[in-house]
Amino acid sequence: MSVISPGAALTTRALRAGFGAQTVLHGIDLDVPAGAVTGIFGLNGAGKSVLLKVIAGVVPARAGSIAMDENEIQKLSPERRVALGMAHVPQGRQMFRSLTVEQNLRVGAHVLRRRDRSAYVSELDRVFAMFPLLAERRRQAAGTLSGGQQAMLAVGRALISRPTIVLIDEPSAGLAPAVVEELLESLLVIRQTGVTMLLVEQNIRFGLRLADSACLLQRGRIVYSGATGELDAEQLASYLGVGRLLRGELTAGLGAVPAKAVRRARTRTRT
């Protein structure tokens, strides 16, 4: 029997996982609304990336269920989950460094290419339109790209498979502030296309400017789940255990996305 919740693209129930004798996730109940961005936030070691890996099928679940589009998927391989419409942008981006930009995108589209060659060409054009810089460097080795360019390539590689849900693990990690802003604009474009996103992000200010709803993790348990607009800095600081000096950063993150970024995202969507 499916455990999918009405209006959710993905649901987990009583999800447990870990490594050896250590349990990392202690009964996660998560609903990811369709067409929205759900952010998973927490301190280092809270289990954020492990949760994404379990959903993607990279780490096996010990107990519980995962449902996507009315299908229980916890026993399926990562490849089968991709075929059902899931894409994963892993932590560290994990490019094929010796392959070109276009070859990396071809790898991401392997399921789509087998099913419909013309659709692959159309999706390749769409990704290049969304990330013009990748089009300019389509024959350049991925390993020679900057960190920001590799982040764009990792997201493009996920999108080219026409996913219904994208799992994104720490996209802003290691990027300069100006590059983080460019990445935010790109992800805002993707959000406006209606693709469901489940985002893990250590940079809380970045994540809260993108996410529609937030789940806060502490030691493998969800301690808060709700709309980002219902969070305040004091509440968030308390859940995450941060000091007074960081509360200004949280307040900035809880503010609206800058109008400049929204305007750029809308322009790129129209084009």
CSV table of C-alpha atoms in Angstrom, one decimal:
chain,number,residue,atom,x,y,z
A,1,MET,CA,0.0,0.0,0.0
A,2,SER,CA,1.3,3.4,-1.0
A,3,VAL,CA,2.0,5.9,1.8
A,4,ILE,CA,2.0,9.0,-0.5
A,5,SER,CA,0.2,12.0,1.0
A,6,PRO,CA,-2.3,14.0,-1.0
A,7,GLY,CA,-0.5,16.9,-2.8
A,8,ALA,CA,3.0,15.4,-2.1
A,9,ALA,CA,5.5,14.5,-4.7
A,10,LEU,CA,7.4,12.4,-2.2
A,11,THR,CA,6.7,11.0,1.3
A,12,THR,CA,8.7,9.1,3.8
A,13,ARG,CA,7.3,7.3,6.8
A,14,ALA,CA,9.2,6.0,9.9
A,15,LEU,CA,12.4,6.1,7.8
A,16,ARG,CA,15.5,4.7,9.5
A,17,ALA,CA,19.0,4.3,8.2
A,18,GLY,CA,22.6,4.2,9.4
A,19,PHE,CA,26.0,2.7,9.1
A,20,GLY,CA,27.2,-0.4,11.0
A,21,ALA,CA,26.0,-0.1,14.6
A,22,GLN,CA,25.3,3.6,14.2
A,23,THR,CA,21.7,4.7,13.4
A,24,VAL,CA,21.7,8.1,11.7
A,25,LEU,CA,18.0,8.6,10.8
A,26,HIS,CA,15.5,7.8,13.6
A,27,GLY,CA,12.1,7.5,12.0
A,28,ILE,CA,11.8,10.3,9.5
A,29,ASP,CA,8.3,11.4,8.5
A,30,LEU,CA,8.6,13.8,5.6
A,31,ASP,CA,6.1,15.2,3.0
A,32,VAL,CA,7.6,17.1,0.0
A,33,PRO,CA,4.8,19.1,-1.7
A,34,ALA,CA,4.6,18.8,-5.4
A,35,GLY,CA,5.9,21.9,-7.4
A,36,ALA,CA,7.6,23.5,-4.4
A,37,VAL,CA,11.0,23.7,-2.8
A,38,THR,CA,11.4,21.9,0.5
A,39,GLY,CA,14.6,22.7,2.5
A,40,ILE,CA,16.3,20.4,5.0
A,41,PHE,CA,18.4,22.3,7.5
A,42,GLY,CA,20.5,21.3,10.5
A,43,LEU,CA,23.9,21.3,12.0
A,44,ASN,CA,26.8,19.1,10.7
A,45,GLY,CA,26.1,15.5,11.6
A,46,ALA,CA,22.3,16.0,11.8
A,47,GLY,CA,21.7,13.5,9.0
A,48,LYS,CA,20.8,15.8,6.2
A,49,SER,CA,22.9,14.3,3.4
A,50,VAL,CA,22.3,10.8,4.6
A,51,LEU,CA,18.5,11.4,4.3
A,52,LEU,CA,19.0,12.5,0.6
A,53,LYS,CA,21.2,9.5,-0.1
A,54,VAL,CA,18.6,7.1,1.3
A,55,ILE,CA,15.8,8.7,-0.8
A,56,ALA,CA,18.0,8.5,-3.9
A,57,GLY,CA,18.8,4.8,-3.1
A,58,VAL,CA,22.5,5.3,-2.6
A,59,VAL,CA,22.3,4.3,1.1
A,60,PRO,CA,19.8,1.6,1.9
A,61,ALA,CA,16.9,2.2,4.3
A,62,ARG,CA,16.9,-0.1,7.4
A,63,ALA,CA,13.2,0.4,8.0
A,64,GLY,CA,10.3,2.6,6.9
A,65,SER,CA,8.9,3.5,3.5
A,66,ILE,CA,9.5,6.0,0.7
A,67,ALA,CA,6.8,6.8,-1.8
A,68,MET,CA,6.9,8.8,-5.0
A,69,ASP,CA,3.9,9.3,-7.3
A,70,GLU,CA,2.0,6.6,-5.6
A,71,ASN,CA,4.8,4.1,-5.9
A,72,GLU,CA,6.7,2.8,-2.9
A,73,ILE,CA,10.4,3.0,-4.0
A,74,GLN,CA,12.5,2.1,-0.9
A,75,LYS,CA,13.4,-1.3,-2.4
A,76,LEU,CA,14.2,0.0,-5.9
A,77,SER,CA,17.7,0.6,-7.3
A,78,PRO,CA,18.9,4.2,-7.9
A,79,GLU,CA,18.5,3.6,-11.6
A,80,ARG,CA,14.9,2.6,-11.3
A,81,ARG,CA,14.2,5.7,-9.2
A,82,VAL,CA,15.7,7.8,-12.0
A,83,ALA,CA,13.4,6.1,-14.5
A,84,LEU,CA,10.5,7.1,-12.3
A,85,GLY,CA,11.5,10.8,-12.4
A,86,MET,CA,14.0,11.3,-9.6
A,87,ALA,CA,17.3,13.2,-10.1
A,88,HIS,CA,20.1,13.7,-7.6
A,89,VAL,CA,22.6,16.5,-7.4
A,90,PRO,CA,25.1,15.0,-5.0
A,91,GLN,CA,27.3,16.8,-2.5
A,92,GLY,CA,30.6,17.9,-4.1
A,93,ARG,CA,28.9,17.8,-7.5
A,94,GLN,CA,30.9,14.8,-8.6
A,95,MET,CA,31.6,15.7,-12.2
A,96,PHE,CA,33.3,13.3,-14.7
A,97,ARG,CA,36.3,15.6,-14.9
A,98,SER,CA,37.9,14.3,-18.0
A,99,LEU,CA,34.6,14.4,-20.0
A,100,THR,CA,33.3,17.6,-21.7
A,101,VAL,CA,30.4,19.6,-20.5
A,102,GLU,CA,28.2,18.1,-23.1
A,103,GLN,CA,29.3,14.6,-22.4
A,104,ASN,CA,28.5,15.0,-18.7
A,105,LEU,CA,25.0,16.1,-19.8
A,106,ARG,CA,24.7,13.1,-22.0
A,107,VAL,CA,25.5,10.9,-19.0
A,108,GLY,CA,22.7,12.5,-17.1
A,109,ALA,CA,20.3,11.9,-19.9
A,110,HIS,CA,21.1,8.2,-20.4
A,111,VAL,CA,17.5,7.1,-19.5
A,112,LEU,CA,15.9,9.8,-21.7
A,113,ARG,CA,18.2,9.1,-24.7
A,114,ARG,CA,17.2,5.4,-24.7
A,115,ARG,CA,13.5,6.3,-24.6
A,116,ASP,CA,13.4,9.3,-27.0
A,117,ARG,CA,16.4,10.7,-28.9
A,118,SER,CA,14.5,13.8,-30.1
A,119,ALA,CA,13.5,14.6,-26.5
A,120,TYR,CA,17.1,14.5,-25.5
A,121,VAL,CA,18.0,17.0,-28.1
A,122,SER,CA,15.2,19.3,-27.0
A,123,GLU,CA,16.2,19.0,-23.3
A,124,LEU,CA,19.9,19.7,-24.1
A,125,ASP,CA,18.8,22.9,-25.9
A,126,ARG,CA,16.6,23.8,-22.8
A,127,VAL,CA,19.5,23.3,-20.4
A,128,PHE,CA,21.8,25.4,-22.6
A,129,ALA,CA,19.2,28.1,-22.7
A,130,MET,CA,18.9,28.0,-18.9
A,131,PHE,CA,22.7,28.0,-18.5
A,132,PRO,CA,24.2,29.9,-21.4
A,133,LEU,CA,27.6,29.7,-20.0
A,134,LEU,CA,27.5,25.9,-20.3
A,135,ALA,CA,26.6,26.3,-23.9
A,136,GLU,CA,29.7,28.4,-24.5
A,137,ARG,CA,31.8,25.7,-22.8
A,138,ARG,CA,30.1,22.6,-24.2
A,139,ARG,CA,33.3,21.1,-25.5
A,140,GLN,CA,35.4,22.1,-22.5
A,141,ALA,CA,36.5,19.4,-20.0
A,142,ALA,CA,34.4,19.6,-16.8
A,143,GLY,CA,37.4,19.4,-14.6
A,144,THR,CA,38.6,22.8,-15.9
A,145,LEU,CA,35.4,24.6,-15.0
A,146,SER,CA,35.2,26.9,-12.0
A,147,GLY,CA,33.3,25.8,-8.9
A,148,GLY,CA,30.3,27.9,-9.8
A,149,GLN,CA,30.3,26.5,-13.4
A,150,GLN,CA,30.5,23.0,-12.1
A,151,ALA,CA,27.6,23.6,-9.8
A,152,MET,CA,25.5,24.8,-12.8
A,153,LEU,CA,26.6,21.7,-14.7
A,154,ALA,CA,25.6,19.4,-11.9
A,155,VAL,CA,22.1,21.0,-11.8
A,156,GLY,CA,21.9,20.9,-15.6
A,157,ARG,CA,22.9,17.2,-15.6
A,158,ALA,CA,20.0,16.5,-13.2
A,159,LEU,CA,17.4,18.5,-15.1
A,160,ILE,CA,18.2,17.0,-18.5
A,161,SER,CA,16.5,13.8,-17.5
A,162,ARG,CA,13.1,15.6,-17.2
A,163,PRO,CA,12.7,14.8,-13.5
A,164,THR,CA,9.6,15.4,-11.5
A,165,ILE,CA,11.7,15.8,-8.3
A,166,VAL,CA,15.3,16.9,-7.9
A,167,LEU,CA,17.3,16.2,-4.8
A,168,ILE,CA,20.0,18.8,-4.3
A,169,ASP,CA,22.7,18.4,-1.7
A,170,GLU,CA,24.6,21.5,-0.5
A,171,PRO,CA,24.7,23.3,-3.9
A,172,SER,CA,26.4,26.4,-2.5
A,173,ALA,CA,29.2,24.6,-0.7
A,174,GLY,CA,32.6,26.1,-1.4
A,175,LEU,CA,31.4,28.9,-3.7
A,176,ALA,CA,32.2,32.6,-3.5
A,177,PRO,CA,29.4,34.9,-2.4
A,178,ALA,CA,28.9,36.4,-5.9
A,179,VAL,CA,28.7,32.9,-7.4
A,180,VAL,CA,26.2,31.8,-4.8
A,181,GLU,CA,23.9,34.7,-5.9
A,182,GLU,CA,24.2,33.5,-9.6
A,183,LEU,CA,23.3,30.0,-8.5
A,184,LEU,CA,20.3,31.2,-6.5
A,185,GLU,CA,19.0,33.0,-9.6
A,186,SER,CA,19.4,29.7,-11.6
A,187,LEU,CA,17.5,27.7,-9.0
A,188,LEU,CA,14.8,30.4,-8.9
A,189,VAL,CA,14.3,29.8,-12.6
A,190,ILE,CA,14.0,26.1,-12.0
A,191,ARG,CA,11.5,26.6,-9.2
A,192,GLN,CA,9.3,28.6,-11.6
A,193,THR,CA,9.1,25.7,-14.0
A,194,GLY,CA,7.2,23.7,-11.4
A,195,VAL,CA,9.9,21.0,-10.7
A,196,THR,CA,9.7,19.7,-7.2
A,197,MET,CA,13.0,20.2,-5.3
A,198,LEU,CA,14.2,18.8,-2.0
A,199,LEU,CA,17.2,20.9,-0.9
A,200,VAL,CA,19.8,20.2,1.7
A,201,GLU,CA,21.8,23.3,2.5
A,202,GLN,CA,24.3,24.2,5.3
A,203,ASN,CA,24.1,27.9,4.2
A,204,ILE,CA,20.9,28.6,5.9
A,205,ARG,CA,20.6,32.2,4.5
A,206,PHE,CA,20.9,30.8,0.9
A,207,GLY,CA,18.5,27.9,1.6
A,208,LEU,CA,15.7,30.0,3.2
A,209,ARG,CA,15.7,32.4,0.3
A,210,LEU,CA,14.9,29.5,-2.0
A,211,ALA,CA,12.7,27.2,0.0
A,212,ASP,CA,9.0,27.4,0.4
A,213,SER,CA,9.0,25.1,3.4
A,214,ALA,CA,11.6,24.0,5.9
A,215,CYS,CA,12.4,20.9,7.9
A,216,LEU,CA,14.9,21.2,10.7
A,217,LEU,CA,16.9,18.1,11.6
A,218,GLN,CA,18.5,17.4,15.0
A,219,ARG,CA,20.4,14.2,15.5
A,220,GLY,CA,18.5,12.4,12.8
A,221,ARG,CA,15.0,13.6,13.9
A,222,ILE,CA,12.8,16.3,12.4
A,223,VAL,CA,12.1,18.8,15.1
A,224,TYR,CA,10.2,21.4,12.9
A,225,SER,CA,8.3,21.2,9.7
A,226,GLY,CA,6.4,24.1,8.1
A,227,ALA,CA,6.4,27.1,5.9
A,228,THR,CA,9.5,29.2,5.9
A,229,GLY,CA,7.3,32.3,6.4
A,230,GLU,CA,6.2,30.9,9.7
A,231,LEU,CA,9.8,30.8,11.1
A,232,ASP,CA,11.4,33.6,13.0
A,233,ALA,CA,15.1,34.1,13.7
A,234,GLU,CA,14.8,33.4,17.4
A,235,GLN,CA,12.9,30.1,16.8
A,236,LEU,CA,15.3,29.0,14.1
A,237,ALA,CA,18.4,29.9,16.2
A,238,SER,CA,16.9,27.9,19.0
A,239,TYR,CA,16.3,24.8,16.9
A,240,LEU,CA,19.7,25.0,15.3
A,241,GLY,CA,21.6,25.8,18.4
A,242,VAL,CA,23.4,28.9,17.0
A,243,GLY,CA,24.6,31.8,19.0
A,244,ARG,CA,23.5,35.4,19.1
A,245,LEU,CA,26.1,36.5,16.6
A,246,LEU,CA,24.6,34.3,13.8
A,247,ARG,CA,21.0,35.4,14.4
A,248,GLY,CA,21.4,38.4,12.0
A,249,GLU,CA,22.3,36.0,9.2
A,250,LEU,CA,19.2,34.0,9.9
A,251,THR,CA,17.0,37.1,9.9
A,252,ALA,CA,18.5,38.0,6.5
A,253,GLY,CA,17.7,34.6,5.2
A,254,LEU,CA,14.1,34.7,6.4
A,255,GLY,CA,13.6,37.9,4.4
A,256,ALA,CA,12.1,38.0,0.9
A,257,VAL,CA,14.3,37.0,-2.0
A,258,PRO,CA,15.8,40.2,-3.4
A,259,ALA,CA,13.7,41.8,-6.1
A,260,LYS,CA,16.8,41.9,-8.4
A,261,ALA,CA,17.1,38.2,-8.3
A,262,VAL,CA,13.4,37.6,-8.9
A,263,ARG,CA,13.4,40.0,-11.9
A,264,ARG,CA,16.4,38.2,-13.4
A,265,ALA,CA,14.8,34.8,-12.8
A,266,ARG,CA,11.6,35.9,-14.5
A,267,THR,CA,13.5,37.3,-17.5
A,268,ARG,CA,15.4,34.0,-17.9
A,269,THR,CA,12.2,32.0,-17.7
A,270,ARG,CA,10.5,34.0,-20.4
A,271,THR,CA,13.6,33.6,-22.7
